Tab-separated table of C-alpha atoms and ligand atoms in Angstrom:
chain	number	residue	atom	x	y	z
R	289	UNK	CA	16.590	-34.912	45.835
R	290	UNK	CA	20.278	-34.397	46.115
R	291	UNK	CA	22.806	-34.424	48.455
R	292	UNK	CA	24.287	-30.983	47.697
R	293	UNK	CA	21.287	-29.581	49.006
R	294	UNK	CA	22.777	-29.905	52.777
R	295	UNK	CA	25.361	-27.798	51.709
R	296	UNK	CA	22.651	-25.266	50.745
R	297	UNK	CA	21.026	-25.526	53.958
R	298	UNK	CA	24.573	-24.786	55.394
R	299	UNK	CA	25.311	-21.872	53.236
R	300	UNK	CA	21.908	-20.250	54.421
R	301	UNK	CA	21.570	-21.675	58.179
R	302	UNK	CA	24.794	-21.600	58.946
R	303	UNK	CA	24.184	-24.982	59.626
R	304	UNK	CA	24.800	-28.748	58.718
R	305	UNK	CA	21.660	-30.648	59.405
R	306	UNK	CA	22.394	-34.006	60.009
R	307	UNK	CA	21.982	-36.973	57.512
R	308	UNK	CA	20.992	-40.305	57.386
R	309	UNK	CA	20.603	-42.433	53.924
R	310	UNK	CA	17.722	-44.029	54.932
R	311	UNK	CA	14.002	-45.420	53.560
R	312	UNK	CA	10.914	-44.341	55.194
R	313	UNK	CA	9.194	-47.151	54.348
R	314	UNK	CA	11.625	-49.216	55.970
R	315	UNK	CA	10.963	-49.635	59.159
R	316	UNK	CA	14.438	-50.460	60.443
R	317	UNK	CA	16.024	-47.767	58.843
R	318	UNK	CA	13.068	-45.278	60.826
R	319	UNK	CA	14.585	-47.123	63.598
R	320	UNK	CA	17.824	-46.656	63.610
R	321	UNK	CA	17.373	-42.661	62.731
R	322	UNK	CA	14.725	-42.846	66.048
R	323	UNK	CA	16.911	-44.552	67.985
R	324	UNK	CA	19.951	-42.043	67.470
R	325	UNK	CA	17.948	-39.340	68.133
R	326	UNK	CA	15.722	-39.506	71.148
R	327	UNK	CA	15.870	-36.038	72.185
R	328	UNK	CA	14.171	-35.286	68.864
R	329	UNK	CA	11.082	-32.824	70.696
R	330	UNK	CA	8.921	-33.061	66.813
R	331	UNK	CA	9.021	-34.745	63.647
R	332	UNK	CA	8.356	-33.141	60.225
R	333	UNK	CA	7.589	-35.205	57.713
R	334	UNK	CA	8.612	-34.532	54.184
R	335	UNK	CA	9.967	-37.965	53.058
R	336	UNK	CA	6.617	-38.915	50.706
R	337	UNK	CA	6.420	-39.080	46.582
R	338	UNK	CA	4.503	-35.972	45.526
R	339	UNK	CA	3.716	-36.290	41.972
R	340	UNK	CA	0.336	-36.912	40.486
R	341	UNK	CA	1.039	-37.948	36.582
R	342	UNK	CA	3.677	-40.328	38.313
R	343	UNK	CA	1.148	-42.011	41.209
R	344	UNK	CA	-1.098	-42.704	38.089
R	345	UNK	CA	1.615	-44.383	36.659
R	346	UNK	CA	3.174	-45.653	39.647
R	347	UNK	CA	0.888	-46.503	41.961
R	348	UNK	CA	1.960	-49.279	44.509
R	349	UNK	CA	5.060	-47.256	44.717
R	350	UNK	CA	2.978	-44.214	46.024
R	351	UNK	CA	1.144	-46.491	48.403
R	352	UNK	CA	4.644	-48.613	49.788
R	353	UNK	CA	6.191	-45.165	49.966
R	354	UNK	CA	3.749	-42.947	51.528
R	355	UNK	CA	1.185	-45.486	53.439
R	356	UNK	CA	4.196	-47.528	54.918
R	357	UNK	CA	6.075	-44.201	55.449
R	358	UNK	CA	3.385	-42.771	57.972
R	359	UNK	CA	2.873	-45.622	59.491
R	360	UNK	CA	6.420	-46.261	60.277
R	361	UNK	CA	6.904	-42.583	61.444
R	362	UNK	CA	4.081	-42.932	63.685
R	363	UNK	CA	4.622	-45.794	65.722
R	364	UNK	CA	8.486	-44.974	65.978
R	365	UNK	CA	7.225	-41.597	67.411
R	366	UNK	CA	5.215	-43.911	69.538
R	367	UNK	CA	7.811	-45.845	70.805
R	368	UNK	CA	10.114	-43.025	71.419
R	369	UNK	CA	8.039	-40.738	73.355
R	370	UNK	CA	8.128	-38.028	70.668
R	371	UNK	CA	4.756	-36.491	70.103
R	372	UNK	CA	4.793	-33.725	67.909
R	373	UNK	CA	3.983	-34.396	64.091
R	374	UNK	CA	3.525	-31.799	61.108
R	375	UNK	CA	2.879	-33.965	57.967
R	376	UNK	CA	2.988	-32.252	54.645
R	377	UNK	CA	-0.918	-33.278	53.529
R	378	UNK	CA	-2.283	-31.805	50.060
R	379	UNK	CA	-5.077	-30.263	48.604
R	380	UNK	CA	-5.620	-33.158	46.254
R	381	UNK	CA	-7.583	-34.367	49.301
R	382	UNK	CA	-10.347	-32.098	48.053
R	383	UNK	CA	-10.562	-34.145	44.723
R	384	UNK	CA	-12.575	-31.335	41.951
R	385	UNK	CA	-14.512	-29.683	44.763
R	386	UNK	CA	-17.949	-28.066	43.922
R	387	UNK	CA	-17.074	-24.576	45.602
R	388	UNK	CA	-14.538	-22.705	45.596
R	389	UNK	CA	-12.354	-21.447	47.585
R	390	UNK	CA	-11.793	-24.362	49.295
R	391	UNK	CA	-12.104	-24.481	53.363
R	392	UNK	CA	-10.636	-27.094	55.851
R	393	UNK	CA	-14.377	-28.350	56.375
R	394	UNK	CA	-14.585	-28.703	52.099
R	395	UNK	CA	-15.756	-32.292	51.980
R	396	UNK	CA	-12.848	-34.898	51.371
R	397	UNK	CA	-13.850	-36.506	48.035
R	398	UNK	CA	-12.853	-39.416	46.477
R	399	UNK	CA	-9.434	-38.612	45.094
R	400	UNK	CA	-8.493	-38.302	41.632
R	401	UNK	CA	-5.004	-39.678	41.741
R	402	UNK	CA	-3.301	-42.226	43.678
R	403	UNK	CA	-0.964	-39.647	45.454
R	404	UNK	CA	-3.766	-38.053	46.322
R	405	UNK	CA	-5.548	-41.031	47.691
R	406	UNK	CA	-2.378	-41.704	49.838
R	407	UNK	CA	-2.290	-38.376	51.632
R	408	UNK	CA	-6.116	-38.743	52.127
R	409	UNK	CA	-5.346	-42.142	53.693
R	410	UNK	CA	-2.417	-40.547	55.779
R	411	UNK	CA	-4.554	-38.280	56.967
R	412	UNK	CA	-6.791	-41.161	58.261
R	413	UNK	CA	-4.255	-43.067	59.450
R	414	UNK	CA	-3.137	-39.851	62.029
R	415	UNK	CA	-6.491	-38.995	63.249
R	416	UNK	CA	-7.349	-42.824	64.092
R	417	UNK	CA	-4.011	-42.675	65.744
R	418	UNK	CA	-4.760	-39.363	67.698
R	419	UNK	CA	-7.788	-40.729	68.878
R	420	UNK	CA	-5.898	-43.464	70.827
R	421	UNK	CA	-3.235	-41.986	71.486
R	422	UNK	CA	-3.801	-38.580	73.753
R	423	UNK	CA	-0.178	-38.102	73.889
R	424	UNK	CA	-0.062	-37.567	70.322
R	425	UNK	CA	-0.036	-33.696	68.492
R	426	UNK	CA	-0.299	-33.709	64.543
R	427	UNK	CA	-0.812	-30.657	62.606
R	428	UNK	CA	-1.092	-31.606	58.847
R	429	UNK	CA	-0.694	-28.697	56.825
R	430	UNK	CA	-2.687	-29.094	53.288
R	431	UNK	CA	-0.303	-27.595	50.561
R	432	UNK	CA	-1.525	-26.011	47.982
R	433	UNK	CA	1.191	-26.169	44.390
R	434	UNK	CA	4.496	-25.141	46.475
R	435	UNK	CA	6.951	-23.236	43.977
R	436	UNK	CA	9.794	-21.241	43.269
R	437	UNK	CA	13.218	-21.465	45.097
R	438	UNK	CA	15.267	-19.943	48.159
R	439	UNK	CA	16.204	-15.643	46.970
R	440	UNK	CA	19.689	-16.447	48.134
R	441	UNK	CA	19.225	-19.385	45.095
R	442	UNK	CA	21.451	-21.972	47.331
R	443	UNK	CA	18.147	-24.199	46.926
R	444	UNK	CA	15.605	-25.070	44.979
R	445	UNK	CA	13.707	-27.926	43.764
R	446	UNK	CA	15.928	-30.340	42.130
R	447	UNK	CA	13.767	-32.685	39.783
R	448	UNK	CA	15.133	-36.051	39.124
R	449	UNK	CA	15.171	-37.004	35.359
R	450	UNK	CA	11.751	-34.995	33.580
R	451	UNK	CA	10.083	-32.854	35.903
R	452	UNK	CA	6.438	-33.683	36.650
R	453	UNK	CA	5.652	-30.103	38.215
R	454	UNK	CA	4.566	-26.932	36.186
R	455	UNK	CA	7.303	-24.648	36.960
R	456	UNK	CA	10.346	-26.604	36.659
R	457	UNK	CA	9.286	-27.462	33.658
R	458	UNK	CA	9.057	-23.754	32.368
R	459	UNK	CA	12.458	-23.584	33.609
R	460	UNK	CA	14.159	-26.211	32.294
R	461	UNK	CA	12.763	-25.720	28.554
R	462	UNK	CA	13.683	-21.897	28.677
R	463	UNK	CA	17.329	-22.711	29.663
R	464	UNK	CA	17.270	-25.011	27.061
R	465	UNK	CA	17.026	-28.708	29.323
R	466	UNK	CA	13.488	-29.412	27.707
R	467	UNK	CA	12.378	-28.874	24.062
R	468	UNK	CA	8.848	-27.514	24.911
R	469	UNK	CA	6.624	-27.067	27.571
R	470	UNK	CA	3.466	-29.295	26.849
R	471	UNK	CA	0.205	-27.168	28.659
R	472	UNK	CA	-2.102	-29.690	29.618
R	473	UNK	CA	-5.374	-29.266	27.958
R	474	UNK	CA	-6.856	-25.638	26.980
R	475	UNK	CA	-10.780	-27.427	26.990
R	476	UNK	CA	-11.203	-26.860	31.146
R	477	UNK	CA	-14.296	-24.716	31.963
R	478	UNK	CA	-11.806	-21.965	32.945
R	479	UNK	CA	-11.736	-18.404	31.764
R	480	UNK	CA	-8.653	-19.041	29.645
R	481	UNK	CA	-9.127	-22.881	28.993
R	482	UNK	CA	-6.621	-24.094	31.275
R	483	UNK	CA	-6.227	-25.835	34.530
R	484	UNK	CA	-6.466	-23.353	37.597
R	485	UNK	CA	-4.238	-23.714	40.902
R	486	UNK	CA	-2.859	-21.852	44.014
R	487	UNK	CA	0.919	-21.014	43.806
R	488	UNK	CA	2.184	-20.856	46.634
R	489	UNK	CA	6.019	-19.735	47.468
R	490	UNK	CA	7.524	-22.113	48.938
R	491	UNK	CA	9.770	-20.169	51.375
R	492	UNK	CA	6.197	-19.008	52.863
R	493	UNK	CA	5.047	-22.653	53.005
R	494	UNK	CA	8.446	-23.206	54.840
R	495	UNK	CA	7.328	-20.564	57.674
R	496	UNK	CA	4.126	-22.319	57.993
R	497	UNK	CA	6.201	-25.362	59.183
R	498	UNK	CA	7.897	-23.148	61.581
R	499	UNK	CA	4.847	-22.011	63.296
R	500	UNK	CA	3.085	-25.412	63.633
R	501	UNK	CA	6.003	-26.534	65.280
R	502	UNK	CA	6.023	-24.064	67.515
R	503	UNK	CA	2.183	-23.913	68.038
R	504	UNK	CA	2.805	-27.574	69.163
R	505	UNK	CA	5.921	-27.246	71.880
R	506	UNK	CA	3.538	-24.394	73.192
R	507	UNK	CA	1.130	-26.357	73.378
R	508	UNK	CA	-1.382	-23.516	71.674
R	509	UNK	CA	-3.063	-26.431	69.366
R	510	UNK	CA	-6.797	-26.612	70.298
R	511	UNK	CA	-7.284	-30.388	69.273
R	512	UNK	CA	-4.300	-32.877	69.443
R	513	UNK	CA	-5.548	-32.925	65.505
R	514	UNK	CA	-5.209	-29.917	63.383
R	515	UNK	CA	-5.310	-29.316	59.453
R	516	UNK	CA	-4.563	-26.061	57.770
R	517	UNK	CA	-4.785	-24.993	54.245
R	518	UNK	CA	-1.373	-23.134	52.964
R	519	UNK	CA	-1.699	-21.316	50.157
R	520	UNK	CA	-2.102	-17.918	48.373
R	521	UNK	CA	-6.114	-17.872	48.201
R	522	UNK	CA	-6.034	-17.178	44.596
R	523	UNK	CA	-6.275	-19.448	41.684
R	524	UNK	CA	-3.812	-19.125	38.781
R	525	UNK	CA	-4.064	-20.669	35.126
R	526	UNK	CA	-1.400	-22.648	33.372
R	527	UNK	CA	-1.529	-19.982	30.928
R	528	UNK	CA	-1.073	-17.090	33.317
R	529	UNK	CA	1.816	-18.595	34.766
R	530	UNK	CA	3.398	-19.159	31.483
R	531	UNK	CA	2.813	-15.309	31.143
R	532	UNK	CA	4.534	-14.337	34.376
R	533	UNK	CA	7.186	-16.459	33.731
R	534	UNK	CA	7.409	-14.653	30.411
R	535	UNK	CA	7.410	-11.192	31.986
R	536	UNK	CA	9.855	-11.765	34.607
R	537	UNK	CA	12.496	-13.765	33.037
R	538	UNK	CA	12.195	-11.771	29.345
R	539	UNK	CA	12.558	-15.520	27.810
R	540	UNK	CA	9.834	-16.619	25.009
R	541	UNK	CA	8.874	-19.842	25.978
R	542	UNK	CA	8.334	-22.856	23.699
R	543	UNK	CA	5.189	-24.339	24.471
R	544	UNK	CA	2.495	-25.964	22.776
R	545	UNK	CA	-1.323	-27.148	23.994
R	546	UNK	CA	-2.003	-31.195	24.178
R	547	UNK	CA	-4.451	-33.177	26.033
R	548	UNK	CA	-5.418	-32.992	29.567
R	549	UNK	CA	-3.282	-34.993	31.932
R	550	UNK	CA	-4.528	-38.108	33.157
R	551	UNK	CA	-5.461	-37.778	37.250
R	552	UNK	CA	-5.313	-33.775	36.694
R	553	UNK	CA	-8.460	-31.514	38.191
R	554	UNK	CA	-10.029	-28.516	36.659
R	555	UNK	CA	-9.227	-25.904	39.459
R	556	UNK	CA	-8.780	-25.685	42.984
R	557	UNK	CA	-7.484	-22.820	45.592
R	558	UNK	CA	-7.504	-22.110	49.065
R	559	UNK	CA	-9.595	-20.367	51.591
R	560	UNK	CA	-6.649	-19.703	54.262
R	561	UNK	CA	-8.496	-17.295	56.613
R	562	UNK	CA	-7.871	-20.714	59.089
R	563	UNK	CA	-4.184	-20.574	58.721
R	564	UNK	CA	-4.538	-16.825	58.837
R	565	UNK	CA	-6.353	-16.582	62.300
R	566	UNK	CA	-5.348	-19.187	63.941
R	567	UNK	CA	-1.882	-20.577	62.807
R	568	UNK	CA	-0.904	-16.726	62.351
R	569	UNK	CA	0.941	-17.337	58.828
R	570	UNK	CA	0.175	-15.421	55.792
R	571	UNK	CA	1.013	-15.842	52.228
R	572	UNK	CA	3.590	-13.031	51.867
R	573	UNK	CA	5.453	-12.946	48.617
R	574	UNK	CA	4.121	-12.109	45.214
R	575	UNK	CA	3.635	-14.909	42.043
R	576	UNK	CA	6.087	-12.557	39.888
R	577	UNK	CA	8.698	-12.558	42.307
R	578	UNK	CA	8.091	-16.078	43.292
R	579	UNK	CA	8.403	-17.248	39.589
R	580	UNK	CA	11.812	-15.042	39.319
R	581	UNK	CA	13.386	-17.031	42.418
R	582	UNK	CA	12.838	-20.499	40.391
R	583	UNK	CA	13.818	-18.671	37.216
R	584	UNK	CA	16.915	-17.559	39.644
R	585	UNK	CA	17.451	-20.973	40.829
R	586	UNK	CA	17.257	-22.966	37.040
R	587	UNK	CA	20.181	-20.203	36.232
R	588	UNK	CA	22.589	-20.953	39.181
R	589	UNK	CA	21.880	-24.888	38.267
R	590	UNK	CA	23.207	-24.261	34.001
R	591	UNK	CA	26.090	-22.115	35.441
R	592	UNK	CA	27.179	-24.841	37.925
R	593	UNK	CA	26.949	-27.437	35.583
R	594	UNK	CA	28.783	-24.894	33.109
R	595	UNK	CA	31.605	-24.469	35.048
R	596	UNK	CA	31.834	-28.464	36.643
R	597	UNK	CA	35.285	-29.755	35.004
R	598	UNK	CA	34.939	-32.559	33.244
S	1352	WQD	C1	0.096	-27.781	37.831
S	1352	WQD	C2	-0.728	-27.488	36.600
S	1352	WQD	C3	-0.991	-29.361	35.146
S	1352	WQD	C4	3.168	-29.807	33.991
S	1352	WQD	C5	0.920	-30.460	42.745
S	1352	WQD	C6	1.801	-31.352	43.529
S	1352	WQD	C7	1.031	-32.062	44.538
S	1352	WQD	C8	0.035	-31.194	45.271
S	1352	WQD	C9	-0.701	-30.277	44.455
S	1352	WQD	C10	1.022	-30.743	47.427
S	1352	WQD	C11	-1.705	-28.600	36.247
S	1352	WQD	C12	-0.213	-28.272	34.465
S	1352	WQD	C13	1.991	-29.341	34.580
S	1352	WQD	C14	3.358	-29.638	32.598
S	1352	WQD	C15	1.198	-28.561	32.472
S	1352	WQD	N1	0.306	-30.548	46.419
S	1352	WQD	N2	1.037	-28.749	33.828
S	1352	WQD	N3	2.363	-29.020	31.886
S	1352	WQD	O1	-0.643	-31.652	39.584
S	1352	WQD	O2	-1.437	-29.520	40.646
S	1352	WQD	O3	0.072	-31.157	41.871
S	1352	WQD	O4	0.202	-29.627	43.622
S	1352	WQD	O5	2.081	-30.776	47.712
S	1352	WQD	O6	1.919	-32.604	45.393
S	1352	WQD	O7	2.510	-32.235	42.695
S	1352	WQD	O8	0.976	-29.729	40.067
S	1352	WQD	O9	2.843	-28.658	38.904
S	1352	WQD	O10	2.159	-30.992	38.226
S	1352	WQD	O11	0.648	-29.081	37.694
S	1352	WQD	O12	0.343	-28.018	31.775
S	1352	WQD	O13	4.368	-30.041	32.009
S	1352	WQD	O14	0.163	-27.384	35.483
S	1352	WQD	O15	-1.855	-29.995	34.246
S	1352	WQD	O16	-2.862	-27.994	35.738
S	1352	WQD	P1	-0.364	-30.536	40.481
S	1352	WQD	P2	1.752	-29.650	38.716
């Protein structure tokens, strides 16, 4: 991301979380951040690539970054006597499942991409080390597509070069960043062609985080191994997003249909009665407004970069 996102994070907190330049997968980087901070009571882990085109692209980057990255984080909690864990898992651990919704007991298929094969394998990697270590508290919270930005628009997602992800894509070709939006195959076995998914805001997916943490200094976790689906429980189409964005921002967008992404399922969304009933979190804010925070967000970005002197 970007380091102007701590100031952000201090404009809304109130805040200045503390920073270290460092490389998960290194493990004497994780050491030196450990080391400094050993009254650290949990770790949450959002220091992993996330992209699926890329990982299909990329691949032993996805596996240095995100296989070496657990591991790393795990035995430094190990050897620092912290041992509460939330790790940001995804539902691209379901693969294409055969029925939908999809429940925490869906069966883990082979994955379809190689970022999806490396949260699959994270998610090994922490219940083998649960199992042997009783010490040891994980919840790994299975995201659903996280999107949109904070209402106060002092963050948002900051892509690096071409964004991967749906919606920053709509926003940077309305403002004018991108040419045209390129939808991803209209030839799924979907009502309107195209690739289904579960939206989820990501200021809700940020609660969820809040929650598991507490759940786990509580101690109200029922295993030292929990998973929970976070998302909306309803499946959106490429197309129907493109519509809401449409309606909310009143831009036309640019976009044309071209083949199906490489690594890319048909449709997936969440059964979250789990996270409902147990975890106590519910999906609370609506796809429009959701898609009119990132809209929100893409317009502070233009007028900052507007108004930077050269
Ligand atoms: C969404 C849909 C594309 C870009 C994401 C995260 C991943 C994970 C699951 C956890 C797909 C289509 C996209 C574009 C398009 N979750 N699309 N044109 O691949 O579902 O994965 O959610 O965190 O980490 O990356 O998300 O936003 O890339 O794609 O048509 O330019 O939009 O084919 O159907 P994806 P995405």
């Amino acid at each position: 991301s970007d380091i102007t996102v701590l100031d952000g994070i201090e404009k809304i907190t109130g805040e200045r979380p503390v920073f270290y330049k460092a490389d998960v997968s290194v493990n004497a980087d994780m050491e030196k951040v450990f080391n400094e901070n050993k009254d650290a009571v949990a770790i949450v882990h959002f220091a992993a690539f996330k992209a699926v085109g890329e990982s299909v692209q990329k691949p032993l980057m996805y596996y240095q970054n995100n296989i070496q990255g657990i591991i790393n984080i795990l035995s430094q909690m190990q050897q620092n006597g912290i041992n509460n864990l939330v790790f940001s898992s995804s539902c691209t651990v379901y693969g294409q499942a055969e029925l939908l919704p999809v429940t925490e007991n869906s069966p883990i298929l082979k994955a379809e991409s190689p970022y999806g094969n490396t949260k699959k394998i994270s998610e090994e990697i922490i219940s083998d080390t649960v199992k042997s270590d009783k010490n040891l508290n994980v919840v790994s919270l299975r995201y659903f597509n996280p999107i949109g930005a904070h209402t106060s628009a002092e963050i948002g997602e900051l892509p690096i070069g071409i964004p991967n992800n749906l919606l920053p894509f709509i926003t940077q070709t309305a403002i004018g960043m991108r040419e045209k939006l390129s939808v991803f195959g209209d030839d799924y076995n979907t009502p309107d062609g195209t690739a289904i998914r579960d939206y989820i805001n990501v200021v809700d997916l940020a609660k969820a985080h809040v929650l598991s943490i507490q759940r786990l200094l509580e101690k109200k976790n029922l295993t030292n191994y929990e998973v929970f689906n976070i998302g909306t429980g309803k499946g959106t189409s490429v197309m129907e997003i493109v519509k809401v964005f449409e309606t909310v921002s009143g831009e036309k967008l640019n976009y044309e249909i071209t083949k199906r992404r490489p690594g890319d399922i048909e449709q997936i969304w969440a059964d979250t009665s789990k996270a409902n009933d147990i975890l106590g979190w519910n999906a609370q804010e609506s796809l429009e407004n959701t898609i009119k925070s990132a809209w929100e967000w893409e317009k502070k970005l233009a007028s900052l970069k507007t108004n930077k002197p050269d």
